[in-house]
């Protein structure tokens, strides 16, 4: 009974809610598919020559590229498509006077926008699951393919991460990539810069690869140049006395857009255990949640297209204003994410500050355009009248 009463309070008409949700979702998927197709075609115009330049490339290579690139475009432009769909839905409802009928039946602005909020919640949850299951894998496969110049018949992508720097004692280590071969972690193209206590480079060591076995690292195909004696020595393999375990390399080289949320969380925990900073990864971790959640803002930012149009008769200006609010949010979100990745802004602020800021902006616009009008009208009606005293009798 309590749940049913709460539902009737928030959504008085199930038919109306279903009607608005279907209208919003149909426009959302139509706009998203159209945007993805157009952007994919433009992207193919720029990359098709490079794809077909690989030896043995056929039309299947183009299909493979589209299968990896399209999920990225869908994920990137889903919030923007949600904004356009919300603007189009509210403008259509207002132009056909359906918003006026809803308001005349006693629905407030919040209750009118609630069905669109439900649709946005469904889109946001789907967006999050899509990112975690499909987009992360597509990002890793496409980068691996691009790094190999779109080569045909590549082996399975076991490359877990890319280039990373590591400081261990007085030495600085550069690893080009980290991969797994038969459950063994392999470091490819290892460069070691050996320094003295003053930070001066004493020798430089380069190895084609290194792997971890029985608690010890071994460098293979080693070339060592001594800076003092200017002697270059070549050795097939030498032990590498470094206390760093494979888990640390995996944690240091993880790419947030290529791993799922649990994997990223475990990598951050490994770095925290070793006393290393995780601010950059934490910003990406929170952004994985904040990006799909931004869809919930779209009904508030687009609400300006629904209310007040019948009075002003200028739908175009309100649509432009709603789009401007949406674009401002996307610009602020990308700016704060970059600040978080560079360590300038705290992770939570970098991920969620634009969300809460524009949440406040959206509610402010609704209050001053719709919710605040009855109070202002009441104050005008209750304005005090000034009594004029009558003239005294003679």
Short mmCIF file of C-alpha atoms in Angstrom, two decimals:
data_model
loop_
_atom_site.label_atom_id
_atom_site.label_comp_id
_atom_site.label_asym_id
_atom_site.label_seq_id
_atom_site.Cartn_x
_atom_site.Cartn_y
_atom_site.Cartn_z
CA UNK A 1 0.00 0.00 0.00
CA UNK A 2 2.80 2.42 0.86
CA UNK A 3 4.58 1.73 -2.43
CA UNK A 4 1.35 2.18 -4.39
CA UNK A 5 0.55 5.44 -2.59
CA UNK A 6 4.05 6.74 -3.27
CA UNK A 7 3.75 5.78 -6.93
CA UNK A 8 0.43 7.59 -7.26
CA UNK A 9 1.89 10.63 -5.59
CA UNK A 10 4.87 10.79 -7.92
CA UNK A 11 3.32 9.34 -11.08
CA UNK A 12 -0.44 10.04 -10.96
CA UNK A 13 -1.07 8.46 -14.38
CA UNK A 14 0.70 5.29 -15.41
CA UNK A 15 -0.59 5.78 -18.97
CA UNK A 16 0.90 9.28 -19.15
CA UNK A 17 4.24 8.07 -17.77
CA UNK A 18 4.38 5.18 -20.25
CA UNK A 19 3.51 7.55 -23.10
CA UNK A 20 6.29 10.02 -22.23
CA UNK A 21 8.89 7.30 -21.60
CA UNK A 22 8.20 5.66 -24.97
CA UNK A 23 8.33 9.02 -26.72
CA UNK A 24 11.64 9.91 -25.08
CA UNK A 25 13.31 6.51 -25.68
CA UNK A 26 12.24 6.35 -29.33
CA UNK A 27 13.74 9.78 -29.99
CA UNK A 28 16.87 8.92 -28.00
CA UNK A 29 17.65 5.75 -29.95
CA UNK A 30 16.82 7.43 -33.26
CA UNK A 31 19.16 10.34 -32.58
CA UNK A 32 21.91 8.09 -31.18
CA UNK A 33 21.81 5.74 -34.18
CA UNK A 34 21.82 8.67 -36.60
CA UNK A 35 24.75 10.37 -34.86
CA UNK A 36 26.72 7.13 -34.68
CA UNK A 37 26.22 6.36 -38.37
CA UNK A 38 27.22 9.85 -39.51
CA UNK A 39 30.26 10.04 -37.23
CA UNK A 40 31.33 6.51 -38.16
CA UNK A 41 31.22 7.37 -41.85
CA UNK A 42 33.30 10.50 -41.28
CA UNK A 43 35.77 8.51 -39.21
CA UNK A 44 36.07 5.88 -41.94
CA UNK A 45 36.87 8.58 -44.49
CA UNK A 46 39.88 9.53 -42.37
CA UNK A 47 41.13 6.03 -41.50
CA UNK A 48 40.10 3.75 -44.40
CA UNK A 49 43.34 4.35 -46.30
CA UNK A 50 45.45 3.32 -43.31
CA UNK A 51 43.35 0.21 -42.72
CA UNK A 52 43.52 -0.96 -46.33
CA UNK A 53 47.28 -0.21 -46.51
CA UNK A 54 48.00 -3.28 -44.36
CA UNK A 55 49.12 -6.34 -46.28
CA UNK A 56 46.21 -8.65 -47.05
CA UNK A 57 43.55 -6.17 -45.89
CA UNK A 58 40.04 -6.71 -47.27
CA UNK A 59 36.57 -5.40 -46.61
CA UNK A 60 36.53 -7.57 -43.48
CA UNK A 61 39.14 -5.21 -42.02
CA UNK A 62 36.70 -2.33 -42.44
CA UNK A 63 33.96 -4.33 -40.70
CA UNK A 64 36.36 -5.18 -37.85
CA UNK A 65 37.27 -1.52 -37.43
CA UNK A 66 33.62 -0.50 -37.32
CA UNK A 67 32.88 -3.17 -34.69
CA UNK A 68 35.62 -1.71 -32.46
CA UNK A 69 35.05 1.99 -33.15
CA UNK A 70 31.24 2.13 -33.06
CA UNK A 71 30.96 1.24 -29.32
CA UNK A 72 33.29 4.15 -28.52
CA UNK A 73 31.10 6.57 -30.48
CA UNK A 74 27.92 5.24 -28.87
CA UNK A 75 29.36 5.64 -25.38
CA UNK A 76 30.80 9.08 -26.06
CA UNK A 77 27.67 10.62 -27.54
CA UNK A 78 24.96 8.88 -25.48
CA UNK A 79 24.58 11.84 -23.02
CA UNK A 80 24.45 14.29 -25.94
CA UNK A 81 21.78 12.19 -27.67
CA UNK A 82 19.84 12.12 -24.38
CA UNK A 83 19.95 15.93 -24.27
CA UNK A 84 18.66 16.30 -27.83
CA UNK A 85 15.97 13.66 -27.25
CA UNK A 86 14.75 15.42 -24.11
CA UNK A 87 14.65 18.80 -25.85
CA UNK A 88 12.74 17.34 -28.79
CA UNK A 89 10.30 15.48 -26.54
CA UNK A 90 9.50 18.49 -24.35
CA UNK A 91 9.26 20.85 -27.32
CA UNK A 92 6.82 18.48 -29.05
CA UNK A 93 4.68 18.16 -25.93
CA UNK A 94 4.60 21.91 -25.44
CA UNK A 95 3.91 22.76 -29.05
CA UNK A 96 0.90 20.44 -29.07
CA UNK A 97 -0.33 21.99 -25.78
CA UNK A 98 0.05 18.72 -23.92
CA UNK A 99 2.16 20.42 -21.24
CA UNK A 100 -0.62 22.95 -20.77
CA UNK A 101 -3.12 20.14 -20.26
CA UNK A 102 -0.84 18.47 -17.71
CA UNK A 103 -0.44 21.72 -15.78
CA UNK A 104 -4.18 22.35 -15.92
CA UNK A 105 -4.77 18.92 -14.36
CA UNK A 106 -2.67 19.95 -11.35
CA UNK A 107 0.76 18.46 -12.24
CA UNK A 108 3.76 20.47 -11.16
CA UNK A 109 6.92 20.87 -13.26
CA UNK A 110 8.71 18.17 -11.26
CA UNK A 111 5.91 15.64 -11.77
CA UNK A 112 5.81 16.41 -15.49
CA UNK A 113 9.55 15.81 -15.79
CA UNK A 114 9.56 12.66 -13.63
CA UNK A 115 8.71 10.20 -16.47
CA UNK A 116 11.62 11.63 -18.46
CA UNK A 117 13.79 11.16 -15.39
CA UNK A 118 12.77 7.49 -15.29
CA UNK A 119 13.70 7.12 -18.95
CA UNK A 120 17.02 8.86 -18.31
CA UNK A 121 17.71 6.48 -15.41
CA UNK A 122 17.17 3.50 -17.73
CA UNK A 123 19.52 5.06 -20.27
CA UNK A 124 22.15 5.79 -17.62
CA UNK A 125 22.12 2.23 -16.22
CA UNK A 126 22.32 0.76 -19.74
CA UNK A 127 25.14 3.17 -20.58
CA UNK A 128 27.12 2.07 -17.51
CA UNK A 129 26.69 -1.65 -18.25
CA UNK A 130 27.55 -1.07 -21.91
CA UNK A 131 30.80 0.68 -20.93
CA UNK A 132 31.82 -2.06 -18.50
CA UNK A 133 31.12 -5.01 -20.78
CA UNK A 134 31.72 -3.84 -24.37
CA UNK A 135 33.46 -0.48 -24.58
CA UNK A 136 36.43 -1.36 -22.38
CA UNK A 137 37.26 -4.40 -24.49
CA UNK A 138 36.74 -2.46 -27.72
CA UNK A 139 39.13 0.26 -26.51
CA UNK A 140 41.85 -2.29 -25.74
CA UNK A 141 41.45 -4.19 -29.01
CA UNK A 142 41.38 -1.07 -31.18
CA UNK A 143 44.47 0.44 -29.56
CA UNK A 144 46.31 -2.88 -29.92
CA UNK A 145 45.34 -3.04 -33.60
CA UNK A 146 46.33 0.58 -34.25
CA UNK A 147 49.71 0.10 -32.54
CA UNK A 148 50.37 -2.74 -35.03
CA UNK A 149 49.34 -0.63 -38.05
CA UNK A 150 46.09 -2.56 -38.63
CA UNK A 151 47.99 -5.77 -39.39
CA UNK A 152 46.07 -8.88 -40.42
CA UNK A 153 46.02 -12.11 -38.37
CA UNK A 154 47.44 -10.59 -35.21
CA UNK A 155 47.83 -12.89 -32.22
CA UNK A 156 45.44 -12.53 -29.31
CA UNK A 157 45.79 -9.26 -27.44
CA UNK A 158 47.54 -10.23 -24.19
CA UNK A 159 49.01 -6.77 -23.78
CA UNK A 160 47.64 -5.56 -20.46
CA UNK A 161 49.11 -2.07 -20.44
CA UNK A 162 51.40 0.35 -22.21
CA UNK A 163 54.48 2.37 -21.37
CA UNK A 164 55.24 3.05 -17.74
CA UNK A 165 58.00 4.61 -15.66
CA UNK A 166 59.15 3.22 -12.34
CA UNK A 167 61.65 4.48 -9.78
CA UNK A 168 63.34 1.81 -7.69
CA UNK A 169 66.15 3.00 -5.43
CA UNK A 170 68.58 5.10 -7.49
CA UNK A 171 67.49 3.52 -10.76
CA UNK A 172 64.76 4.62 -13.15
CA UNK A 173 63.02 1.89 -15.16
CA UNK A 174 61.09 2.36 -18.41
CA UNK A 175 58.88 -0.48 -19.68
CA UNK A 176 57.27 -0.18 -23.09
CA UNK A 177 54.49 -2.69 -22.41
CA UNK A 178 53.35 -5.36 -19.98
CA UNK A 179 51.89 -8.62 -21.30
CA UNK A 180 51.13 -12.15 -20.20
CA UNK A 181 52.47 -15.30 -21.86
CA UNK A 182 51.23 -18.62 -20.43
CA UNK A 183 50.26 -16.96 -17.15
CA UNK A 184 53.70 -15.37 -16.91
CA UNK A 185 54.09 -11.59 -16.76
CA UNK A 186 56.50 -10.32 -19.42
CA UNK A 187 58.00 -6.83 -19.61
CA UNK A 188 58.80 -5.78 -23.19
CA UNK A 189 61.61 -3.39 -24.13
CA UNK A 190 63.01 -2.65 -20.67
CA UNK A 191 65.31 0.37 -20.19
CA UNK A 192 67.15 0.88 -16.90
CA UNK A 193 68.97 4.11 -16.02
CA UNK A 194 71.42 3.46 -13.17
CA UNK A 195 72.29 6.59 -11.16
CA UNK A 196 74.57 7.42 -8.26
CA UNK A 197 73.61 9.11 -4.99
CA UNK A 198 73.76 12.54 -6.65
CA UNK A 199 71.39 11.52 -9.44
CA UNK A 200 74.06 11.31 -12.15
CA UNK A 201 73.57 8.52 -14.71
CA UNK A 202 76.30 5.89 -14.38
CA UNK A 203 75.06 3.31 -16.88
CA UNK A 204 72.14 2.54 -19.18
CA UNK A 205 70.83 -1.00 -19.62
CA UNK A 206 68.45 -2.12 -22.36
CA UNK A 207 66.79 -5.54 -22.59
CA UNK A 208 64.42 -6.91 -25.17
CA UNK A 209 62.24 -8.43 -22.47
CA UNK A 210 62.17 -9.55 -18.85
CA UNK A 211 60.07 -12.08 -17.03
CA UNK A 212 59.38 -13.10 -13.47
CA UNK A 213 60.07 -16.69 -12.43
CA UNK A 214 60.46 -18.34 -9.00
CA UNK A 215 60.55 -15.01 -7.19
CA UNK A 216 63.23 -13.38 -9.40
CA UNK A 217 63.35 -11.24 -12.51
CA UNK A 218 65.57 -12.14 -15.48
CA UNK A 219 66.60 -9.76 -18.26
CA UNK A 220 67.10 -11.24 -21.74
CA UNK A 221 69.12 -9.92 -24.69
CA UNK A 222 70.80 -7.32 -22.48
CA UNK A 223 72.95 -4.43 -23.68
CA UNK A 224 74.72 -2.32 -21.03
CA UNK A 225 76.55 0.95 -21.70
CA UNK A 226 78.85 2.22 -18.95
CA UNK A 227 78.91 6.02 -18.91
CA UNK A 228 82.30 6.19 -17.16
CA UNK A 229 84.29 3.69 -19.23
CA UNK A 230 82.22 4.07 -22.42
CA UNK A 231 82.13 0.28 -22.78
CA UNK A 232 79.16 -1.50 -24.36
CA UNK A 233 78.61 -5.08 -23.22
CA UNK A 234 76.12 -7.61 -24.61
CA UNK A 235 74.79 -10.50 -22.52
CA UNK A 236 72.13 -13.13 -23.43
CA UNK A 237 70.53 -13.00 -19.97
CA UNK A 238 71.31 -11.63 -16.52
CA UNK A 239 69.47 -11.69 -13.19
CA UNK A 240 67.69 -8.45 -12.34
CA UNK A 241 67.84 -7.66 -8.64
CA UNK A 242 64.71 -5.56 -8.23
CA UNK A 243 62.17 -6.07 -5.42
CA UNK A 244 59.20 -5.00 -7.54
CA UNK A 245 56.67 -7.77 -8.04
CA UNK A 246 54.63 -8.29 -11.24
CA UNK A 247 51.44 -7.03 -9.54
CA UNK A 248 52.99 -3.59 -9.18
CA UNK A 249 53.74 -3.31 -12.89
CA UNK A 250 50.19 -4.41 -13.67
CA UNK A 251 48.79 -1.79 -11.30
CA UNK A 252 51.05 1.00 -12.54
CA UNK A 253 50.31 0.44 -16.21
CA UNK A 254 46.55 -0.08 -16.04
CA UNK A 255 44.49 2.06 -18.40
CA UNK A 256 41.18 3.13 -16.92
CA UNK A 257 39.27 3.15 -20.20
CA UNK A 258 40.34 -0.44 -20.98
CA UNK A 259 39.46 -2.20 -17.73
CA UNK A 260 36.27 -2.73 -15.77
CA UNK A 261 35.42 -0.98 -12.53
CA UNK A 262 36.42 -3.92 -10.23
CA UNK A 263 39.77 -4.36 -12.01
CA UNK A 264 40.52 -0.67 -11.70
CA UNK A 265 39.62 -0.73 -8.01
CA UNK A 266 41.99 -3.66 -7.35
CA UNK A 267 44.81 -1.84 -9.14
CA UNK A 268 44.30 1.23 -6.98
CA UNK A 269 44.35 -0.90 -3.85
CA UNK A 270 47.71 -2.41 -4.88
CA UNK A 271 49.17 1.05 -5.39
CA UNK A 272 47.82 2.27 -2.04
CA UNK A 273 49.41 -0.68 -0.28
CA UNK A 274 52.77 0.40 -1.69
CA UNK A 275 52.24 4.02 -0.69
CA UNK A 276 51.81 5.33 -4.25
CA UNK A 277 49.41 8.06 -5.32
CA UNK A 278 46.12 6.96 -6.91
CA UNK A 279 44.56 10.36 -7.60
CA UNK A 280 44.75 9.95 -11.38
CA UNK A 281 43.12 6.54 -11.32
CA UNK A 282 40.56 7.65 -8.74
CA UNK A 283 39.45 10.48 -11.04
CA UNK A 284 38.90 7.98 -13.85
CA UNK A 285 37.19 5.57 -11.44
CA UNK A 286 34.66 8.18 -10.33
CA UNK A 287 34.20 9.37 -13.90
CA UNK A 288 33.10 5.86 -14.90
CA UNK A 289 30.08 6.41 -12.64
CA UNK A 290 29.59 10.14 -13.20
CA UNK A 291 29.52 9.93 -17.01
CA UNK A 292 26.44 7.66 -17.24
CA UNK A 293 24.86 9.54 -14.32
CA UNK A 294 25.04 12.77 -16.33
CA UNK A 295 22.07 11.49 -18.34
CA UNK A 296 19.89 12.19 -15.30
CA UNK A 297 20.64 15.91 -15.68
CA UNK A 298 19.27 16.17 -19.20
CA UNK A 299 15.54 16.57 -18.26
CA UNK A 300 16.45 19.44 -15.91
CA UNK A 301 18.69 21.19 -18.43
CA UNK A 302 16.13 20.75 -21.20
CA UNK A 303 13.11 21.72 -19.06
CA UNK A 304 13.34 25.29 -20.32
CA UNK A 305 11.93 24.03 -23.65
CA UNK A 306 8.75 22.78 -21.97
CA UNK A 307 7.55 25.68 -19.86
CA UNK A 308 6.66 29.22 -20.76
CA UNK A 309 6.69 28.79 -24.53
CA UNK A 310 2.97 29.33 -24.89
CA UNK A 311 3.36 32.69 -23.20
CA UNK A 312 6.38 33.96 -25.09
CA UNK A 313 5.74 32.16 -28.36
CA UNK A 314 9.47 31.73 -28.98
CA UNK A 315 10.29 28.03 -29.00
CA UNK A 316 13.55 28.40 -30.92
CA UNK A 317 15.16 30.64 -28.31
CA UNK A 318 14.28 28.22 -25.52
CA UNK A 319 15.64 25.26 -27.49
CA UNK A 320 18.89 27.13 -28.09
CA UNK A 321 19.09 28.02 -24.40
CA UNK A 322 18.56 24.38 -23.42
CA UNK A 323 21.27 23.23 -25.84
CA UNK A 324 23.61 25.90 -24.50
CA UNK A 325 23.12 24.58 -20.96
CA UNK A 326 23.84 21.05 -22.14
CA UNK A 327 26.97 22.03 -24.07
CA UNK A 328 28.20 24.04 -21.10
CA UNK A 329 27.87 20.95 -18.93
CA UNK A 330 29.87 18.79 -21.37
CA UNK A 331 32.62 21.42 -21.62
CA UNK A 332 32.83 21.76 -17.83
CA UNK A 333 32.81 17.98 -17.38
CA UNK A 334 35.70 17.41 -19.82
CA UNK A 335 37.66 20.31 -18.33
CA UNK A 336 37.34 19.04 -14.76
CA UNK A 337 38.21 15.48 -15.83
CA UNK A 338 41.43 16.76 -17.41
CA UNK A 339 42.21 18.69 -14.23
CA UNK A 340 41.71 15.53 -12.20
CA UNK A 341 43.93 13.41 -14.45
CA UNK A 342 46.70 15.98 -14.23
CA UNK A 343 46.39 16.08 -10.45
CA UNK A 344 45.32 19.74 -10.31
CA UNK A 345 41.85 19.06 -8.86
CA UNK A 346 40.84 16.48 -6.21
CA UNK A 347 39.32 13.31 -7.75
CA UNK A 348 35.81 13.73 -6.30
CA UNK A 349 35.65 17.39 -7.31
CA UNK A 350 36.92 16.60 -10.82
CA UNK A 351 34.29 13.92 -11.40
CA UNK A 352 31.20 15.27 -9.63
CA UNK A 353 31.54 19.07 -9.44
CA UNK A 354 29.98 19.68 -12.92
CA UNK A 355 27.12 17.30 -12.08
CA UNK A 356 26.12 19.06 -8.85
CA UNK A 357 26.73 22.53 -10.29
CA UNK A 358 24.39 21.99 -13.24
CA UNK A 359 21.92 20.14 -11.03
CA UNK A 360 21.64 23.38 -9.07
CA UNK A 361 21.41 25.40 -12.30
CA UNK A 362 18.61 23.16 -13.61
CA UNK A 363 16.55 23.42 -10.44
CA UNK A 364 17.11 27.18 -10.36
CA UNK A 365 15.77 27.54 -13.91
CA UNK A 366 12.70 25.42 -13.10
CA UNK A 367 12.00 27.33 -9.88
CA UNK A 368 12.19 30.77 -11.44
CA UNK A 369 10.26 29.80 -14.58
CA UNK A 370 7.51 27.57 -13.15
CA UNK A 371 7.57 26.64 -9.47
CA UNK A 372 8.08 30.19 -8.27
CA UNK A 373 5.29 31.72 -10.36
CA UNK A 374 2.37 30.85 -8.03
CA UNK A 375 4.13 32.48 -5.07
CA UNK A 376 4.88 35.59 -7.08
CA UNK A 377 1.29 35.81 -8.29
CA UNK A 378 0.02 35.37 -4.74
CA UNK A 379 2.27 38.15 -3.50
CA UNK A 380 0.96 40.46 -6.23
CA UNK A 381 -2.65 39.70 -5.28
CA UNK A 382 -1.94 40.35 -1.61
CA UNK A 383 -0.29 43.70 -2.24
CA UNK A 384 -1.49 46.18 0.40
CA UNK A 385 -3.82 48.97 -0.68
CA UNK A 386 -3.31 52.51 0.52
CA UNK A 387 -6.43 54.02 2.06
CA UNK A 388 -7.12 57.66 1.15
CA UNK A 389 -8.67 59.54 4.09
CA UNK A 390 -11.94 61.31 3.38
CA UNK A 391 -12.19 65.09 3.59
CA UNK A 392 -13.44 66.44 6.95
CA UNK A 393 -17.00 67.70 7.09
CA UNK A 394 -17.54 71.41 7.10
#
